[in-house]
Short mmCIF file of C-alpha atoms and ligand atoms in Angstrom, two decimals:
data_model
loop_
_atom_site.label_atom_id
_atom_site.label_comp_id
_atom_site.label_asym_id
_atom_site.label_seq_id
_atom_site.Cartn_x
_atom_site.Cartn_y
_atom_site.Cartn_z
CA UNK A 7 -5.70 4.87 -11.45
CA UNK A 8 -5.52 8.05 -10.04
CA UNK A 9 -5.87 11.37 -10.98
CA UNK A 10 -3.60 12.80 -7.93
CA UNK A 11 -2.65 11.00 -4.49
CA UNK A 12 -6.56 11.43 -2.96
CA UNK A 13 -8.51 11.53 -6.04
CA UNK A 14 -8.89 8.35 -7.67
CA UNK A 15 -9.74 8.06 -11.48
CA UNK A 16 -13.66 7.74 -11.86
CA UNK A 17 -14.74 4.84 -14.20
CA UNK A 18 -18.21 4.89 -13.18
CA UNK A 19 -19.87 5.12 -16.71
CA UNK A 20 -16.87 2.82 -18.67
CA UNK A 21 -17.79 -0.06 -16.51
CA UNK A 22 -21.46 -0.04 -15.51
CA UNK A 23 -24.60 0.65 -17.00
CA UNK A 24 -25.60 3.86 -15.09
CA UNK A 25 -29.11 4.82 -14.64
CA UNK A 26 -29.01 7.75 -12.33
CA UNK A 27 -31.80 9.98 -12.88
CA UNK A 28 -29.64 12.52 -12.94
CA UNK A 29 -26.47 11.89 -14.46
CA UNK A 30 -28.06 9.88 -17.62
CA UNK A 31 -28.48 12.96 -20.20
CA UNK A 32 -25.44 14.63 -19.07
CA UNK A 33 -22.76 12.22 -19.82
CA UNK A 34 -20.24 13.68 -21.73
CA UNK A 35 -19.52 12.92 -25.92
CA UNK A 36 -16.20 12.12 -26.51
CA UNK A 37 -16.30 15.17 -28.39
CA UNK A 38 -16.76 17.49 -25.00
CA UNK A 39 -13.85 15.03 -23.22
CA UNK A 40 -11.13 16.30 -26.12
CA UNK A 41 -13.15 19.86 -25.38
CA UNK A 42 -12.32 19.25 -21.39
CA UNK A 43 -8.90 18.87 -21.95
CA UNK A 44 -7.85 21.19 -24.79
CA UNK A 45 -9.67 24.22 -23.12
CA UNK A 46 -9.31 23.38 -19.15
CA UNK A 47 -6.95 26.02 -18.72
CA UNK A 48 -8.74 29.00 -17.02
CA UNK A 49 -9.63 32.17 -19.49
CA UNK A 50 -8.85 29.26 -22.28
CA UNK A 51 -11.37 30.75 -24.53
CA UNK A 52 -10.55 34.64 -23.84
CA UNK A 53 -7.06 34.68 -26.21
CA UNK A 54 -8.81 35.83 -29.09
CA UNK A 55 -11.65 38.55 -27.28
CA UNK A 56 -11.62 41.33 -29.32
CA UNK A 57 -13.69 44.44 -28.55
CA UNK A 58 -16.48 44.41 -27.37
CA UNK A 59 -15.16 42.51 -25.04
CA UNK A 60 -18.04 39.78 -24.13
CA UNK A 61 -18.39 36.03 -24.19
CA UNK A 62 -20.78 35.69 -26.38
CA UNK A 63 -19.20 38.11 -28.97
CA UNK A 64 -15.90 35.78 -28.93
CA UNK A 65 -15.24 34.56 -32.43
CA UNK A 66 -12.59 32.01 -32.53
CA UNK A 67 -13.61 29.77 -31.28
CA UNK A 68 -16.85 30.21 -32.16
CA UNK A 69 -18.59 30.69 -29.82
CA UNK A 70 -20.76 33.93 -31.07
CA UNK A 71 -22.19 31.44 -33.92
CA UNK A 72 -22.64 29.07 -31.31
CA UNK A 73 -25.14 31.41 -29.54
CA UNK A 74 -26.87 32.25 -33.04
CA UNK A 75 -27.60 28.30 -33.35
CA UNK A 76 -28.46 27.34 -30.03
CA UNK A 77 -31.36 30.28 -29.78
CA UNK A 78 -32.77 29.36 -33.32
CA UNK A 79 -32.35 25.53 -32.18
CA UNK A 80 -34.91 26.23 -29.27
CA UNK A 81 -36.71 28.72 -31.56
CA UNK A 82 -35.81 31.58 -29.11
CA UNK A 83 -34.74 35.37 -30.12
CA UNK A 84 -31.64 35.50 -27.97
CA UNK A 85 -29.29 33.37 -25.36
CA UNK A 86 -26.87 33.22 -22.79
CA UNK A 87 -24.89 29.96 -21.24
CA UNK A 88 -25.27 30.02 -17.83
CA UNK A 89 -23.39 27.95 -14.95
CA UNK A 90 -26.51 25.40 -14.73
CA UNK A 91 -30.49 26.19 -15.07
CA UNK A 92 -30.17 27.41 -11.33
CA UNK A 93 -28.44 30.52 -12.70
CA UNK A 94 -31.25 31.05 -15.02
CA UNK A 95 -34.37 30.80 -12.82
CA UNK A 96 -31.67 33.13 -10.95
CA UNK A 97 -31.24 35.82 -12.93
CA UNK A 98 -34.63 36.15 -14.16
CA UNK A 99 -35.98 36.23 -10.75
CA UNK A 100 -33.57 38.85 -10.21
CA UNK A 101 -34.86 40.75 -13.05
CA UNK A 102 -38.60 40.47 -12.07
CA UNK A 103 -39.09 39.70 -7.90
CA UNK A 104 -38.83 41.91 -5.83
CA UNK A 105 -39.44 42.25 -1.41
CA UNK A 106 -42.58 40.66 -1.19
CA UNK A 107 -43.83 39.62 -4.47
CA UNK A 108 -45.58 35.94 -5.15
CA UNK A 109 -43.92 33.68 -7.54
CA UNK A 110 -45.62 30.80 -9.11
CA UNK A 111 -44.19 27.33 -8.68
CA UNK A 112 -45.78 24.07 -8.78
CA UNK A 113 -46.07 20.90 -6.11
CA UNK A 114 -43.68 19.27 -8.09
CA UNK A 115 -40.69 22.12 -8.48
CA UNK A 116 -37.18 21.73 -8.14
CA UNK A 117 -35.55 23.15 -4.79
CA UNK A 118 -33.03 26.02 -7.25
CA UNK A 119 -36.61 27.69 -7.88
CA UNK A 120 -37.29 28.15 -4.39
CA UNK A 121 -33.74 28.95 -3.89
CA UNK A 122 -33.79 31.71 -6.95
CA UNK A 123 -37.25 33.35 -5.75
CA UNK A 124 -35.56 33.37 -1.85
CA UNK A 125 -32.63 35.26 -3.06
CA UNK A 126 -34.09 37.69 -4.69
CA UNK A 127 -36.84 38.33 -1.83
CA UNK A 128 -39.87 36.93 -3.24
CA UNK A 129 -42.65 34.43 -1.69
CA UNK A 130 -43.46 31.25 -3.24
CA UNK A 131 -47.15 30.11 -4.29
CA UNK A 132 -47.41 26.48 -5.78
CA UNK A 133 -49.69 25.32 -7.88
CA UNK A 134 -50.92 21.97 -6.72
CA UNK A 135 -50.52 18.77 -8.61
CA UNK A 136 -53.94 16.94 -9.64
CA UNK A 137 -54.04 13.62 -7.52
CA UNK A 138 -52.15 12.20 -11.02
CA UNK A 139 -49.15 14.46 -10.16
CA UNK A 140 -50.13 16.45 -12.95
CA UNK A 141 -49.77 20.62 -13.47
CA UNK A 142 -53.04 21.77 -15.03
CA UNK A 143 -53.86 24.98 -16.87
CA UNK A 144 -56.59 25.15 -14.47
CA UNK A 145 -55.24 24.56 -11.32
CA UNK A 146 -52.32 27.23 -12.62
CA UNK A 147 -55.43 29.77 -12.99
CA UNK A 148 -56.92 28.72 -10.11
CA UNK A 149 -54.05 29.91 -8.22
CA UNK A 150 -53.25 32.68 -10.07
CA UNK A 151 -57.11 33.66 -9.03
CA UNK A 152 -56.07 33.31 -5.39
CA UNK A 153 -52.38 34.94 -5.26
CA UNK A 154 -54.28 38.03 -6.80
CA UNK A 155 -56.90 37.60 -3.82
CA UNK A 156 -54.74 37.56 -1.10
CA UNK A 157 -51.69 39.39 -1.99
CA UNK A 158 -53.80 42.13 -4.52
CA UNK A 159 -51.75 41.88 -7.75
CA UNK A 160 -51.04 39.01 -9.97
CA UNK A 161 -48.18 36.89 -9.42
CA UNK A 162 -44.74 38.56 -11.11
CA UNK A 163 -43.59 35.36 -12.31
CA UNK A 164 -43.81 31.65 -13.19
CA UNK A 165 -41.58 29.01 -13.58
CA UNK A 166 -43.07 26.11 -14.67
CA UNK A 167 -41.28 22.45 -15.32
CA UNK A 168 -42.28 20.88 -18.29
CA UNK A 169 -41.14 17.14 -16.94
CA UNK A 170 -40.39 17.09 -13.23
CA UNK A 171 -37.63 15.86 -11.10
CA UNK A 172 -40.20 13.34 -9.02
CA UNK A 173 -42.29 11.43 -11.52
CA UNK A 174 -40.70 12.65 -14.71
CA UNK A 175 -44.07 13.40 -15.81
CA UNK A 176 -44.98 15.83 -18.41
CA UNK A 177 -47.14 19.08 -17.96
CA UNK A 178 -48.43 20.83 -20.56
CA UNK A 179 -46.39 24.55 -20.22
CA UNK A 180 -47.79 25.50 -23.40
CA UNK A 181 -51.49 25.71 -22.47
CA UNK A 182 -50.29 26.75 -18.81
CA UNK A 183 -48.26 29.89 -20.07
CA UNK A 184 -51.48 30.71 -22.07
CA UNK A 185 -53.69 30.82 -18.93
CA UNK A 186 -51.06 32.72 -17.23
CA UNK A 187 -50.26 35.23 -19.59
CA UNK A 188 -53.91 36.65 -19.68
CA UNK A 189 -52.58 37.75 -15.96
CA UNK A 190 -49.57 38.97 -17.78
CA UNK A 191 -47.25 36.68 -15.44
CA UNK A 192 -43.51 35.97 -17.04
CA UNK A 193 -43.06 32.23 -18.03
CA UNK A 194 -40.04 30.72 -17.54
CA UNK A 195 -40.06 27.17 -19.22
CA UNK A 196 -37.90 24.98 -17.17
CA UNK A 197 -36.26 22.58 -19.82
CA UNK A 198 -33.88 20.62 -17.05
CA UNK A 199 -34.87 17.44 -18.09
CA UNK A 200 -35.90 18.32 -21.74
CA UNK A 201 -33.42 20.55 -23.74
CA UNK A 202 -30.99 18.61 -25.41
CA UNK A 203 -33.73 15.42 -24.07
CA UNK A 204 -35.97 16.04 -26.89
CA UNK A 205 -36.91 18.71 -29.36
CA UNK A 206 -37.98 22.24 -27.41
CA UNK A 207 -39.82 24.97 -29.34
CA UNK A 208 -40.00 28.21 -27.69
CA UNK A 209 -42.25 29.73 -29.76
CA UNK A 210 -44.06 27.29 -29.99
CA UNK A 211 -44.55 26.50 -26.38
CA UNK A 212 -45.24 29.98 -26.33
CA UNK A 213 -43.26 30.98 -23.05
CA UNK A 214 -41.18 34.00 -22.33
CA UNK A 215 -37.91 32.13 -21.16
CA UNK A 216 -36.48 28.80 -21.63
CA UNK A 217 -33.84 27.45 -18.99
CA UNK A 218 -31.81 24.40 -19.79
CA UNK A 219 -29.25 22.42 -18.05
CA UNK A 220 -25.77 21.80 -19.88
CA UNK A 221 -24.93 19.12 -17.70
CA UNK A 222 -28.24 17.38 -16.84
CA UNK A 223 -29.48 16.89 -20.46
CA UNK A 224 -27.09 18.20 -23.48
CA UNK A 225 -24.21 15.82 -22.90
CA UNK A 226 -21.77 19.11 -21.35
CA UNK A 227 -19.48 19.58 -18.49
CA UNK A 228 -21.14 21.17 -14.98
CA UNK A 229 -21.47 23.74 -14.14
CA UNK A 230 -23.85 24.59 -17.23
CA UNK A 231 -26.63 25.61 -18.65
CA UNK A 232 -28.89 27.63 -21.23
CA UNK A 233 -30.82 31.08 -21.03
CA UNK A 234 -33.35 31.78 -23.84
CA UNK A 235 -35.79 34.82 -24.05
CA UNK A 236 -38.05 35.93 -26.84
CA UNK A 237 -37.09 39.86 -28.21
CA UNK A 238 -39.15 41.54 -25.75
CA UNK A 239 -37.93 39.42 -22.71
CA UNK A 240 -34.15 39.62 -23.93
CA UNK A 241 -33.98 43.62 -23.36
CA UNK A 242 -35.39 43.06 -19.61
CA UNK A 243 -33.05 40.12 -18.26
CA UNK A 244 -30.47 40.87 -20.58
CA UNK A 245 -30.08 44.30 -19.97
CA UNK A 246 -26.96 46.31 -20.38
CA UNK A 247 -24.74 47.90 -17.29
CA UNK A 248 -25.54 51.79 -16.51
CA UNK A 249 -23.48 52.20 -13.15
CA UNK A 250 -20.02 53.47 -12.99
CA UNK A 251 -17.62 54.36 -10.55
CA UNK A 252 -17.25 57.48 -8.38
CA UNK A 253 -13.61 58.77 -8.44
CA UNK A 254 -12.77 56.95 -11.87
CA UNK A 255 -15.83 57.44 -13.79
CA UNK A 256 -15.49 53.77 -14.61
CA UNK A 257 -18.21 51.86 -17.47
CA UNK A 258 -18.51 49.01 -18.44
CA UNK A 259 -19.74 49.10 -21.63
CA UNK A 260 -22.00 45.85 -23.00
CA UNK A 261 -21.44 43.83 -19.67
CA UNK A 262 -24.70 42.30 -18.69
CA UNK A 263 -25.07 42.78 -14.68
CA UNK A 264 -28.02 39.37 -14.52
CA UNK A 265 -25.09 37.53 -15.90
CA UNK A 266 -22.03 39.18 -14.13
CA UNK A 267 -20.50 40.25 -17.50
CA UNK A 268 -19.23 36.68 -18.61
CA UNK A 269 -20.53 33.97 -17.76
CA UNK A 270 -19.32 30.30 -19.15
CA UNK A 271 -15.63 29.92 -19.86
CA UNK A 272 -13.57 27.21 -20.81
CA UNK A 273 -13.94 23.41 -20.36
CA UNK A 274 -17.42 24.14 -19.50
CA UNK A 275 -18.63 26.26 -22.35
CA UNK A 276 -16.27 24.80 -25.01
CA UNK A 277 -17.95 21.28 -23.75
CA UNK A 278 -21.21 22.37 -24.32
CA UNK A 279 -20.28 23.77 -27.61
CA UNK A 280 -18.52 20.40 -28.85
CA UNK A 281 -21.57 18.06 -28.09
CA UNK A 282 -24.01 20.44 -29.44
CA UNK A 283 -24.15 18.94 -33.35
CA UNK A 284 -24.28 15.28 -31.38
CA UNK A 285 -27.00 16.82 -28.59
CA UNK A 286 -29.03 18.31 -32.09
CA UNK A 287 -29.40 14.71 -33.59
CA UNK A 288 -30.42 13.06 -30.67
CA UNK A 289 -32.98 14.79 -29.51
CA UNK A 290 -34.68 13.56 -33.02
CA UNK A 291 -34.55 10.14 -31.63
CA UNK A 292 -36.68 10.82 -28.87
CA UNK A 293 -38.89 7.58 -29.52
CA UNK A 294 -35.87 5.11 -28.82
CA UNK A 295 -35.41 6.30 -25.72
CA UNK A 296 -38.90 5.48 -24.80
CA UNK A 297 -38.71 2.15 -26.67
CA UNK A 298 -36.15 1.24 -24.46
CA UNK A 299 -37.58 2.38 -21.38
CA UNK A 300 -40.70 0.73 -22.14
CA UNK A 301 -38.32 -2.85 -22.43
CA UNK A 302 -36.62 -2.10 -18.49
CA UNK A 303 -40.32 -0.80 -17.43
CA UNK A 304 -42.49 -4.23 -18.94
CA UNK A 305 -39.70 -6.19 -16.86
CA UNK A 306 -39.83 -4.77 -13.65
CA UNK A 307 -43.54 -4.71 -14.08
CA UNK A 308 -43.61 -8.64 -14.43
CA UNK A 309 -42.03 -8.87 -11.16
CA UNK A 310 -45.51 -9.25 -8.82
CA UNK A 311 -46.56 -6.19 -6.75
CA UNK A 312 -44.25 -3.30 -8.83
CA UNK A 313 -46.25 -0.18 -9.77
CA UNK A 314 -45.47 3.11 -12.01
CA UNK A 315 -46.09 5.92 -10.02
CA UNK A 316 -45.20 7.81 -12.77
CA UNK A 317 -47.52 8.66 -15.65
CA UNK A 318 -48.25 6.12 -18.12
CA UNK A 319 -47.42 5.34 -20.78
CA UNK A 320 -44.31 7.08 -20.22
CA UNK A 321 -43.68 10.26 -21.85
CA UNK A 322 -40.11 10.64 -20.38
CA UNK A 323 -37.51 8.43 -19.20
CA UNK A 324 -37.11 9.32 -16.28
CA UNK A 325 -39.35 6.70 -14.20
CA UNK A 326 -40.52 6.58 -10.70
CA UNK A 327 -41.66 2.62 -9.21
CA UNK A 328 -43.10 1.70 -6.10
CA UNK A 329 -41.23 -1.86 -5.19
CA UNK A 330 -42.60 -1.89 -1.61
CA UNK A 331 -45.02 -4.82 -2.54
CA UNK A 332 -42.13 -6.59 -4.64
CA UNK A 333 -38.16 -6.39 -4.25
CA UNK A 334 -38.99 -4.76 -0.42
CA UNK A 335 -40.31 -8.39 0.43
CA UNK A 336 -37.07 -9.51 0.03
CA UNK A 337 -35.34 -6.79 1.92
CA UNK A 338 -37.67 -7.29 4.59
CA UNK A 339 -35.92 -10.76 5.31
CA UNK A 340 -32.62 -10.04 3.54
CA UNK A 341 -29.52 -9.53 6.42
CA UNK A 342 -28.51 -6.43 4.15
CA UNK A 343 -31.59 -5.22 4.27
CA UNK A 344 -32.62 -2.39 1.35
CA UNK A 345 -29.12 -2.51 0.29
CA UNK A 346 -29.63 -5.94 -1.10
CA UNK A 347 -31.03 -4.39 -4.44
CA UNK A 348 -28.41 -2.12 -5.09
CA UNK A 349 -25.96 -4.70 -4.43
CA UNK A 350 -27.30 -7.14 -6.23
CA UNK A 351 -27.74 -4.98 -9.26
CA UNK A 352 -23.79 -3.87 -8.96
CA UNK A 353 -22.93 -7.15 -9.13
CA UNK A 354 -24.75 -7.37 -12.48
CA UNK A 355 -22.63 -3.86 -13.60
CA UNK A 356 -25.95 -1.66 -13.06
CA UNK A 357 -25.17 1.25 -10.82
CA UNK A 358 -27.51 4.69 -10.09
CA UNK A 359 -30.48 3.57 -8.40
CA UNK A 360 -29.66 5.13 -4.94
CA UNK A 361 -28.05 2.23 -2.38
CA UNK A 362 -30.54 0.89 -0.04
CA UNK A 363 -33.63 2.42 -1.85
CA UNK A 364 -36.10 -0.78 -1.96
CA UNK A 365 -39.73 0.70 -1.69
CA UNK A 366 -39.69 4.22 -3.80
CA UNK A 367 -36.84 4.97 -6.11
CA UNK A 368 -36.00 6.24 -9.56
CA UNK A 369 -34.30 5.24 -12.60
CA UNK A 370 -33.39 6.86 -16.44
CA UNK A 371 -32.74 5.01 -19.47
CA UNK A 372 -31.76 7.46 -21.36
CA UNK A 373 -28.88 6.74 -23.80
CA UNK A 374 -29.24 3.09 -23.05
CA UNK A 375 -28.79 1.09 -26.48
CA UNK A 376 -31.47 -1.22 -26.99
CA UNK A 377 -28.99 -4.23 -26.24
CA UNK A 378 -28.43 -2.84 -22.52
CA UNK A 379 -32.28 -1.89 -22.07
CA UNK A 380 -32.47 -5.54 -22.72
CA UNK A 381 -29.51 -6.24 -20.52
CA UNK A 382 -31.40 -4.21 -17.54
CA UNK A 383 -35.00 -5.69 -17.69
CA UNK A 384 -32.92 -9.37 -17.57
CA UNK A 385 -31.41 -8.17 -14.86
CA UNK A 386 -34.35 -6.93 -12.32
CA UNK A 387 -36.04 -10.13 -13.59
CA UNK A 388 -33.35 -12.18 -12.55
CA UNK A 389 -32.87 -10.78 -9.52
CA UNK A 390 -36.28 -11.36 -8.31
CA UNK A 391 -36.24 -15.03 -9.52
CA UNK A 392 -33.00 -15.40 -7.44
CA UNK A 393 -35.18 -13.63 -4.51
CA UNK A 394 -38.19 -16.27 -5.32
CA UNK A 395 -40.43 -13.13 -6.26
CA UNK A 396 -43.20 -14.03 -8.69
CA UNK A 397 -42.40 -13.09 -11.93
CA UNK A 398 -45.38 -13.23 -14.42
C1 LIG B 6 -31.69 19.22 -12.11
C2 LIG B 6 -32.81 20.21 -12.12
C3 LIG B 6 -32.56 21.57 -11.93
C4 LIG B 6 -31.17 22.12 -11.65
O1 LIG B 6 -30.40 22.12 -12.82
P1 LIG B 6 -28.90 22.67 -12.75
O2 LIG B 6 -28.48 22.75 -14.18
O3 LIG B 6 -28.10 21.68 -11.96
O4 LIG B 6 -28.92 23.99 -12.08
C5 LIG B 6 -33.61 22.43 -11.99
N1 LIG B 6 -34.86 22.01 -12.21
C6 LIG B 6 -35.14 20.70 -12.40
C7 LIG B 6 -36.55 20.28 -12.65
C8 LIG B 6 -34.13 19.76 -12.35
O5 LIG B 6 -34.43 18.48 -12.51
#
């Protein structure tokens, strides 16, 4: 099948069980597929803008309700879609950073935060991991302490992951954005792996932004993504445009310059939209997803010399092993070498876990049905078996 004479039809997730790290939360409801088609057409959503003349405004469809629920959803005062989380950590650090000043990452952030505090001229101080690749209110004061000593003033802004990208731990943002706001540094809570993953309170958490990704974790199209601020945060990134031009006198009215007027249209935004009341009820079910992680995790686990590098127990699905002292062996000895496990594993339907990656690699249950969590741990056990691991 293909979709034109290069680009063959992918079939990737109708005929394997996929656990990329990545792709598992973003998978599309068939919901967001009709969405895709009916609204691929380019300013699809724009037939029925109607003064003032802004995306979120935009009534039919609807996507102005649609921003009402998804800011009381993360318990937010206000919201934007964004093309991906990048574009959020972008345009707040484009609203707070400028030449010079120190941002607050951690060991563990994703490369777009770097990227985002590069653009918009800033320097980047990380707050170091404990040895259990854990983010610590301390360690976050700690270096808030020496950013102020060395660079005189108190970092301008934090962005802080509540489950990173390596380990898929989970840091506690809530008690780090209280340390952080006695310095009164921004927090933006980076909800990549968590909005639309399980439930996110805003409030609660106590943070000044929350930045999720559409097509990471709520089941949308990329590129996409959320925005959130509280009241007092929404006037600052958020912020109207004031310049105009010189001959014409041009304005622009309600256009927001940190989102370049509009920002999602289309497939994208009308994706996000149609998965939302599906994204809302599954982030209830949270403790399945663990259940089932726990199932694939116990089995690899009985394969001798596996070990979690991740936290444990597991607080996200997102999973990080250390195989070197198990399926390696075989690779070791195997004539195609670390690409034995990924081959294998394809051969069973299971596809994700990045080809030739033996010692240190990554996998994500999530959306797994209990059946094909049970399906996977049979499967790593069997392969080692076939192998002549040691299976306990
Ligand atoms: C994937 C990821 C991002 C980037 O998200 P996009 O929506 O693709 O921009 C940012 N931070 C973390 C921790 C991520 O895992």
């Amino acid at each position: 099948m293909r979709c034109a004479a290069a680009i063959e039809a992918r079939q990737v997730n109708e005929l394997a069980i996929n656990v990329d790290p990545i792709q598992a939360g973003g998978r599309l409801t068939a919901d967001a597929m009709k969405a895709v088609i009916a609204y691929g057409d380019g300013y699809s959503v724009c037939d029925n803008c109607r003064k003032p003349n802004r995306l979120d405004y935009i009534a039919k469809p609807p996507i102005a309700g649609f921003h009402k629920d998804l800011a009381a959803w993360l318990n937010m005062d206000a919201v934007r879609t964004v093309p991906g989380a990048r574009r959020a950590f972008q345009a707040v650090a484009q609203t707070y950073v400028t030449k010079g000043d120190p941002v607050l990452l951690t060991s563990l952030s994703h490369y777009t935060e770097f990227l985002a505090v590069e653009e918009a001229g800033g320097i980047v101080r990380e707050i170091p991991a404990n040895p259990e690749n854990i983010v610590t209110p301390d360690a976050a004061a700690a270096k808030a302490e020496e950013v102020k000593r060395d660079c005189g003033r108190a970092p301008v802004l934090a962005i802080i992951d509540h489950v990173d990208y390596q380990y898929g731990n989970m840091h506690d943002v809530k008690a780090i954005a209280k340390v952080l706001h006695q310095y009164d540094i921004p927090v933006l809570y980076n909800g990549a792996y968590t909005v639309g993953i399980l439930p996110v309170d805003g409030k609660a958490l106590g943070v000044d932004f929350v930045a999720g990704s559409g097509h990471k974790s709520m089941a949308a199209p990329a590129p996409s993504g959320v925005l959130a601020a509280t009241a007092e945060r929404e006037k600052e990134v958020f912020r109207t445009t004031s310049i105009f031009g010189d001959v014409t006198g041009r304005k622009f009215g309600i256009k927001e310059p940190a989102m370049m007027g509009c920002t999602l249209m289309g497939a994208t935004l009308i994706g996000l939209m149609a998965s939302f009341p599906r994204v809302k009820e599954r982030v209830k079910h949270f403790d399945r997803e663990l259940a089932n992680n726990k199932i694939v995790l116990d089995a690899l686990l009985s394969v001798t010399g596996t070990r979690v590098l991740s936290e444990m127990p597991r607080k996200h699905t997102l999973t990080r092993v250390d195989t070197t002292q198990s399926f390696d062996k075989v690779a070791q000895v195997h004539k195609k070498k670390g690409f034995f496990f990924s081959s294998a594993l394809e051969e069973k339907g299971i596809v994700g876990i990045i080809p030739g990656a033996s010692r240190v690699w990554k996998f994500n249950t999530y959306g797994t049905t209990e059946a094909q969590a049970k399906y996977l741990a049979q499967a790593f056990v069997d392969i080692a078996r076939e192998n002549n691991l040691p299976v306990t």
